[in-house]
mmCIF file of C-alpha atoms in Angstrom:
data_model
loop_
_atom_site.group_PDB
_atom_site.id
_atom_site.type_symbol
_atom_site.label_atom_id
_atom_site.label_comp_id
_atom_site.label_asym_id
_atom_site.label_seq_id
_atom_site.Cartn_x
_atom_site.Cartn_y
_atom_site.Cartn_z
ATOM 1 C CA GLU A 1 135.066 100.815 59.084
ATOM 2 C CA ALA A 2 137.737 101.429 61.692
ATOM 3 C CA ASP A 3 138.026 98.938 64.516
ATOM 4 C CA ILE A 4 137.834 101.268 67.472
ATOM 5 C CA TYR A 5 135.046 100.872 69.984
ATOM 6 C CA GLN A 6 133.671 103.051 72.732
ATOM 7 C CA THR A 7 131.303 102.061 75.505
ATOM 8 C CA PRO A 8 128.874 103.166 76.681
ATOM 9 C CA ARG A 9 127.482 105.185 73.763
ATOM 10 C CA TYR A 10 125.139 107.048 76.092
ATOM 11 C CA LEU A 11 125.313 107.446 79.874
ATOM 12 C CA VAL A 12 123.120 109.454 82.256
ATOM 13 C CA ILE A 13 124.324 109.547 85.857
ATOM 14 C CA GLY A 14 123.959 111.580 89.025
ATOM 15 C CA THR A 15 126.448 114.048 90.460
ATOM 16 C CA GLY A 16 129.250 112.514 92.489
ATOM 17 C CA LYS A 17 129.298 109.138 90.737
ATOM 18 C CA LYS A 18 132.491 107.572 89.447
ATOM 19 C CA ILE A 19 132.422 106.672 85.774
ATOM 20 C CA THR A 20 134.771 105.015 83.325
ATOM 21 C CA LEU A 21 134.464 105.432 79.579
ATOM 22 C CA GLU A 22 135.964 102.519 77.716
ATOM 23 C CA CYS A 23 137.917 102.721 74.463
ATOM 24 C CA SER A 24 139.429 99.729 72.681
ATOM 25 C CA GLN A 25 141.012 99.302 69.270
ATOM 26 C CA THR A 26 141.995 96.146 67.454
ATOM 27 C CA MET A 27 144.343 97.743 64.923
ATOM 28 C CA GLY A 28 147.490 97.555 67.077
ATOM 29 C CA HIS A 29 147.828 101.343 67.052
ATOM 30 C CA ASP A 30 150.369 102.711 69.499
ATOM 31 C CA LYS A 31 148.977 106.254 69.741
ATOM 32 C CA MET A 32 145.598 106.936 71.311
ATOM 33 C CA TYR A 33 143.712 110.123 72.143
ATOM 34 C CA TRP A 34 140.674 111.431 74.003
ATOM 35 C CA TYR A 35 138.850 114.495 72.727
ATOM 36 C CA GLN A 36 135.972 116.322 74.396
ATOM 37 C CA GLN A 37 133.281 117.787 72.157
ATOM 38 C CA ASP A 38 130.112 119.644 73.035
ATOM 39 C CA PRO A 39 127.443 118.645 70.478
ATOM 40 C CA GLY A 40 128.214 120.062 67.064
ATOM 41 C CA MET A 41 131.118 122.074 68.408
ATOM 42 C CA GLU A 42 134.900 121.945 68.179
ATOM 43 C CA LEU A 43 137.061 119.136 69.528
ATOM 44 C CA HIS A 44 139.411 119.696 72.454
ATOM 45 C CA LEU A 45 142.287 117.307 73.169
ATOM 46 C CA ILE A 46 142.179 116.249 76.825
ATOM 47 C CA HIS A 47 144.516 113.211 76.981
ATOM 48 C CA TYR A 48 146.855 111.265 74.733
ATOM 49 C CA SER A 49 149.182 108.302 74.874
ATOM 50 C CA TYR A 50 152.105 107.294 72.687
ATOM 51 C CA GLY A 51 152.240 103.744 74.010
ATOM 52 C CA VAL A 52 151.876 101.477 77.016
ATOM 53 C CA ASN A 53 152.507 103.280 80.318
ATOM 54 C CA SER A 54 152.672 106.620 78.502
ATOM 55 C CA THR A 55 149.967 109.237 79.139
ATOM 56 C CA GLU A 56 149.956 113.001 78.733
ATOM 57 C CA LYS A 57 147.464 115.777 79.375
ATOM 58 C CA GLY A 58 146.128 117.608 76.362
ATOM 59 C CA ASP A 59 145.477 121.251 75.686
ATOM 60 C CA LEU A 60 142.166 121.444 77.548
ATOM 61 C CA SER A 61 142.377 120.977 81.285
ATOM 62 C CA SER A 62 140.263 118.070 82.420
ATOM 63 C CA GLU A 63 139.495 116.507 85.788
ATOM 64 C CA SER A 64 139.457 113.096 84.154
ATOM 65 C CA THR A 65 142.325 110.615 84.260
ATOM 66 C CA VAL A 66 143.455 107.941 81.813
ATOM 67 C CA SER A 67 145.564 104.806 81.872
ATOM 68 C CA ARG A 68 147.331 102.750 79.196
ATOM 69 C CA ILE A 69 148.198 99.345 80.587
ATOM 70 C CA ARG A 70 147.552 97.509 77.327
ATOM 71 C CA THR A 71 148.135 98.729 73.783
ATOM 72 C CA GLU A 72 144.543 98.196 72.743
ATOM 73 C CA HIS A 73 142.826 99.773 75.757
ATOM 74 C CA PHE A 74 142.680 103.463 76.810
ATOM 75 C CA PRO A 75 139.968 104.059 79.418
ATOM 76 C CA LEU A 76 138.999 107.480 80.762
ATOM 77 C CA THR A 77 137.822 107.863 84.368
ATOM 78 C CA LEU A 78 135.987 110.596 86.245
ATOM 79 C CA GLU A 79 136.219 110.024 90.003
ATOM 80 C CA SER A 80 133.308 112.328 90.845
ATOM 81 C CA ALA A 81 131.133 113.440 87.975
ATOM 82 C CA ARG A 82 129.622 116.926 87.893
ATOM 83 C CA PRO A 83 127.132 118.592 85.532
ATOM 84 C CA SER A 84 130.045 120.518 83.965
ATOM 85 C CA HIS A 85 131.362 117.161 82.700
ATOM 86 C CA THR A 86 128.311 116.751 80.477
ATOM 87 C CA SER A 87 129.709 116.409 76.963
ATOM 88 C CA GLN A 88 130.602 113.972 74.223
ATOM 89 C CA TYR A 89 133.917 112.152 74.574
ATOM 90 C CA LEU A 90 135.623 110.857 71.424
ATOM 91 C CA CYS A 91 138.429 108.320 71.421
ATOM 92 C CA ALA A 92 140.853 108.088 68.492
ATOM 93 C CA SER A 93 143.963 106.180 67.493
ATOM 94 C CA THR A 94 146.695 106.216 64.878
ATOM 95 C CA SER A 95 149.973 104.456 64.177
ATOM 96 C CA GLY A 96 153.268 104.732 62.409
ATOM 97 C CA LEU A 97 156.694 106.051 63.236
ATOM 98 C CA ALA A 98 156.117 108.903 60.820
ATOM 99 C CA ASN A 99 153.788 111.670 61.833
ATOM 100 C CA THR A 100 151.537 111.273 58.827
ATOM 101 C CA GLY A 101 148.766 108.899 59.781
ATOM 102 C CA GLU A 102 145.155 109.952 60.009
ATOM 103 C CA LEU A 103 143.137 109.430 63.165
ATOM 104 C CA PHE A 104 140.539 106.693 63.447
ATOM 105 C CA PHE A 105 137.647 107.666 65.700
ATOM 106 C CA GLY A 106 135.197 105.703 67.770
ATOM 107 C CA GLU A 107 131.495 106.535 67.700
ATOM 108 C CA GLY A 108 131.750 108.579 70.895
ATOM 109 C CA SER A 109 130.360 108.400 74.429
ATOM 110 C CA ARG A 110 127.740 110.979 75.270
ATOM 111 C CA LEU A 111 127.769 111.694 79.007
ATOM 112 C CA THR A 112 125.015 113.549 80.853
ATOM 113 C CA VAL A 113 125.507 114.342 84.532
ATOM 114 C CA LEU A 114 122.393 115.396 86.396
ATOM 115 C CA ALA B 1 151.758 126.488 68.905
ATOM 116 C CA GLN B 2 149.485 124.896 66.341
ATOM 117 C CA SER B 3 146.112 126.377 65.463
ATOM 118 C CA VAL B 4 143.432 125.998 62.858
ATOM 119 C CA ALA B 5 140.821 128.539 61.772
ATOM 120 C CA GLN B 6 137.615 127.734 59.949
ATOM 121 C CA PRO B 7 136.178 131.202 59.322
ATOM 122 C CA GLU B 8 132.659 130.091 58.398
ATOM 123 C CA ASP B 9 130.339 128.542 60.957
ATOM 124 C CA GLN B 10 128.007 127.466 58.165
ATOM 125 C CA VAL B 11 128.103 127.099 54.405
ATOM 126 C CA ASN B 12 124.928 126.823 52.346
ATOM 127 C CA VAL B 13 124.973 125.536 48.782
ATOM 128 C CA ALA B 14 122.438 124.205 46.321
ATOM 129 C CA GLU B 15 122.672 120.615 45.175
ATOM 130 C CA GLY B 16 124.745 120.319 42.015
ATOM 131 C CA ASN B 17 126.711 123.498 42.703
ATOM 132 C CA PRO B 18 130.384 123.489 43.679
ATOM 133 C CA LEU B 19 131.215 123.846 47.338
ATOM 134 C CA THR B 20 134.186 125.228 49.252
ATOM 135 C CA VAL B 21 134.840 124.966 52.978
ATOM 136 C CA LYS B 22 137.691 127.192 54.102
ATOM 137 C CA CYS B 23 140.567 126.408 56.440
ATOM 138 C CA THR B 24 143.714 128.283 57.425
ATOM 139 C CA TYR B 25 146.391 127.030 59.790
ATOM 140 C CA SER B 26 149.372 128.049 61.858
ATOM 141 C CA VAL B 27 152.134 125.618 62.766
ATOM 142 C CA SER B 28 155.870 125.562 63.365
ATOM 143 C CA GLY B 29 157.601 123.714 60.607
ATOM 144 C CA ASN B 30 155.849 121.995 57.751
ATOM 145 C CA PRO B 31 152.232 121.045 58.310
ATOM 146 C CA TYR B 32 150.403 117.806 57.909
ATOM 147 C CA LEU B 33 146.796 118.741 57.136
ATOM 148 C CA PHE B 34 143.611 116.704 57.370
ATOM 149 C CA TRP B 35 139.890 116.981 56.705
ATOM 150 C CA TYR B 36 137.293 114.982 58.611
ATOM 151 C CA VAL B 37 133.501 114.797 58.399
ATOM 152 C CA GLN B 38 131.062 114.163 61.227
ATOM 153 C CA TYR B 39 127.457 113.055 60.837
ATOM 154 C CA PRO B 40 124.962 113.498 63.722
ATOM 155 C CA ASN B 41 125.692 111.353 66.797
ATOM 156 C CA ARG B 42 128.717 109.767 65.135
ATOM 157 C CA GLY B 43 132.473 109.957 65.430
ATOM 158 C CA LEU B 44 134.646 111.672 62.848
ATOM 159 C CA GLN B 45 135.491 110.058 59.537
ATOM 160 C CA PHE B 46 138.692 110.789 57.640
ATOM 161 C CA LEU B 47 138.261 112.413 54.192
ATOM 162 C CA LEU B 48 141.737 113.311 52.965
ATOM 163 C CA LYS B 49 145.162 114.552 53.974
ATOM 164 C CA TYR B 50 148.098 116.544 52.677
ATOM 165 C CA ILE B 51 151.555 115.341 53.672
ATOM 166 C CA THR B 52 153.843 116.375 50.841
ATOM 167 C CA GLY B 53 153.942 116.567 47.069
ATOM 168 C CA ASP B 54 151.087 117.669 44.833
ATOM 169 C CA ASN B 55 149.196 120.591 46.323
ATOM 170 C CA LEU B 56 145.853 119.185 45.167
ATOM 171 C CA VAL B 57 144.839 116.085 47.078
ATOM 172 C CA LYS B 58 141.843 113.908 46.351
ATOM 173 C CA GLY B 59 139.879 112.026 48.953
ATOM 174 C CA SER B 60 136.717 110.130 49.694
ATOM 175 C CA TYR B 61 133.251 110.845 48.239
ATOM 176 C CA GLY B 62 134.580 113.138 45.490
ATOM 177 C CA PHE B 63 136.135 115.672 47.850
ATOM 178 C CA GLU B 64 139.456 117.347 47.176
ATOM 179 C CA ALA B 65 141.533 119.994 48.915
ATOM 180 C CA GLU B 66 144.185 122.421 47.806
ATOM 181 C CA PHE B 67 147.221 123.176 49.925
ATOM 182 C CA ASN B 68 148.515 126.744 49.578
ATOM 183 C CA LYS B 69 151.683 127.305 51.551
ATOM 184 C CA SER B 70 151.948 131.067 50.970
ATOM 185 C CA GLN B 71 148.388 131.612 52.197
ATOM 186 C CA THR B 72 148.630 128.872 54.854
ATOM 187 C CA SER B 73 145.330 127.496 53.648
ATOM 188 C CA PHE B 74 143.855 124.069 52.974
ATOM 189 C CA HIS B 75 140.357 124.600 51.548
ATOM 190 C CA LEU B 76 138.042 121.645 50.997
ATOM 191 C CA LYS B 77 136.222 121.508 47.668
ATOM 192 C CA LYS B 78 133.774 119.426 45.707
ATOM 193 C CA PRO B 79 132.705 120.145 42.111
ATOM 194 C CA SER B 80 129.059 119.148 42.572
ATOM 195 C CA ALA B 81 127.423 119.021 46.008
ATOM 196 C CA LEU B 82 124.960 116.345 47.101
ATOM 197 C CA VAL B 83 122.255 116.648 49.766
ATOM 198 C CA SER B 84 123.966 113.733 51.519
ATOM 199 C CA ASP B 85 127.112 115.883 51.905
ATOM 200 C CA SER B 86 125.294 117.891 54.590
ATOM 201 C CA ALA B 87 127.346 117.392 57.757
ATOM 202 C CA LEU B 88 129.911 118.990 60.039
ATOM 203 C CA TYR B 89 133.397 119.329 58.551
ATOM 204 C CA PHE B 90 136.608 119.680 60.541
ATOM 205 C CA CYS B 91 140.025 120.788 59.366
ATOM 206 C CA ALA B 92 142.987 119.583 61.430
ATOM 207 C CA VAL B 93 146.738 120.169 61.556
ATOM 208 C CA ARG B 94 149.702 118.295 62.937
ATOM 209 C CA ALA B 95 153.265 119.591 63.016
ATOM 210 C CA ASN B 96 155.973 117.478 61.404
ATOM 211 C CA THR B 97 158.546 118.656 63.937
ATOM 212 C CA GLY B 98 157.883 115.995 66.520
ATOM 213 C CA GLY B 99 154.859 115.110 68.587
ATOM 214 C CA PHE B 100 151.714 113.539 67.344
ATOM 215 C CA LYS B 101 149.076 115.933 68.616
ATOM 216 C CA THR B 102 146.367 116.770 66.111
ATOM 217 C CA ILE B 103 144.629 120.111 66.590
ATOM 218 C CA PHE B 104 141.170 120.667 65.129
ATOM 219 C CA GLY B 105 139.356 123.734 63.891
ATOM 220 C CA ALA B 106 135.956 124.721 65.260
ATOM 221 C CA GLY B 107 134.125 123.001 62.429
ATOM 222 C CA THR B 108 131.947 124.234 59.561
ATOM 223 C CA ARG B 109 128.402 123.030 59.104
ATOM 224 C CA LEU B 110 127.559 122.380 55.468
ATOM 225 C CA PHE B 111 123.929 122.512 54.318
ATOM 226 C CA VAL B 112 123.182 121.304 50.806
ATOM 227 C CA LYS B 113 119.681 122.208 49.662
ATOM 228 C CA ALA B 114 117.846 120.103 47.102
#
């Protein structure tokens, strides 16, 4: 089992609320990623980080923001949630100077905005 | 730009029969290719990867995949399917020319009937 953890697993909130999805890994991985996935559908990269104080937007535009202040922690924040943000959010990490490592995924955070 | 195509939304196979899940890719430079599996309400789990060398790679749970450079394909195979193999399968590609973004296909749902 990979040591990457996401909380909360499930969250139901009202429109306009601020939420933060937590992602932590204990493997010392330098590279971390957030993917958005509608249930049973494809994954879309929304944010990634190659190390502390490094964050980049992914291929799918997202109103969320991320931060990387510590190696092990890569939280995702929505300042004002809307029903269109309802989705599953998957956090992943990998390591290595070479480009060959597989991703380790958390169990996901399923967000429902009413 | 990188892209991955999984031409079948769903594959149905009887238990004990061989299975194939198809994947083709497009990437600048040489590809690093991956297969992942996702069970309901879970994150993705790594199955196998092709980096270099032998075109036939073996992975977890008896799965294997064959890299074909001329056809830009990386099909997932298993000689004898199990009911427990029923899940959502994702092919993914990463370019070896810099950057660590992993791009996923749309996924193929595998149903193995007893």
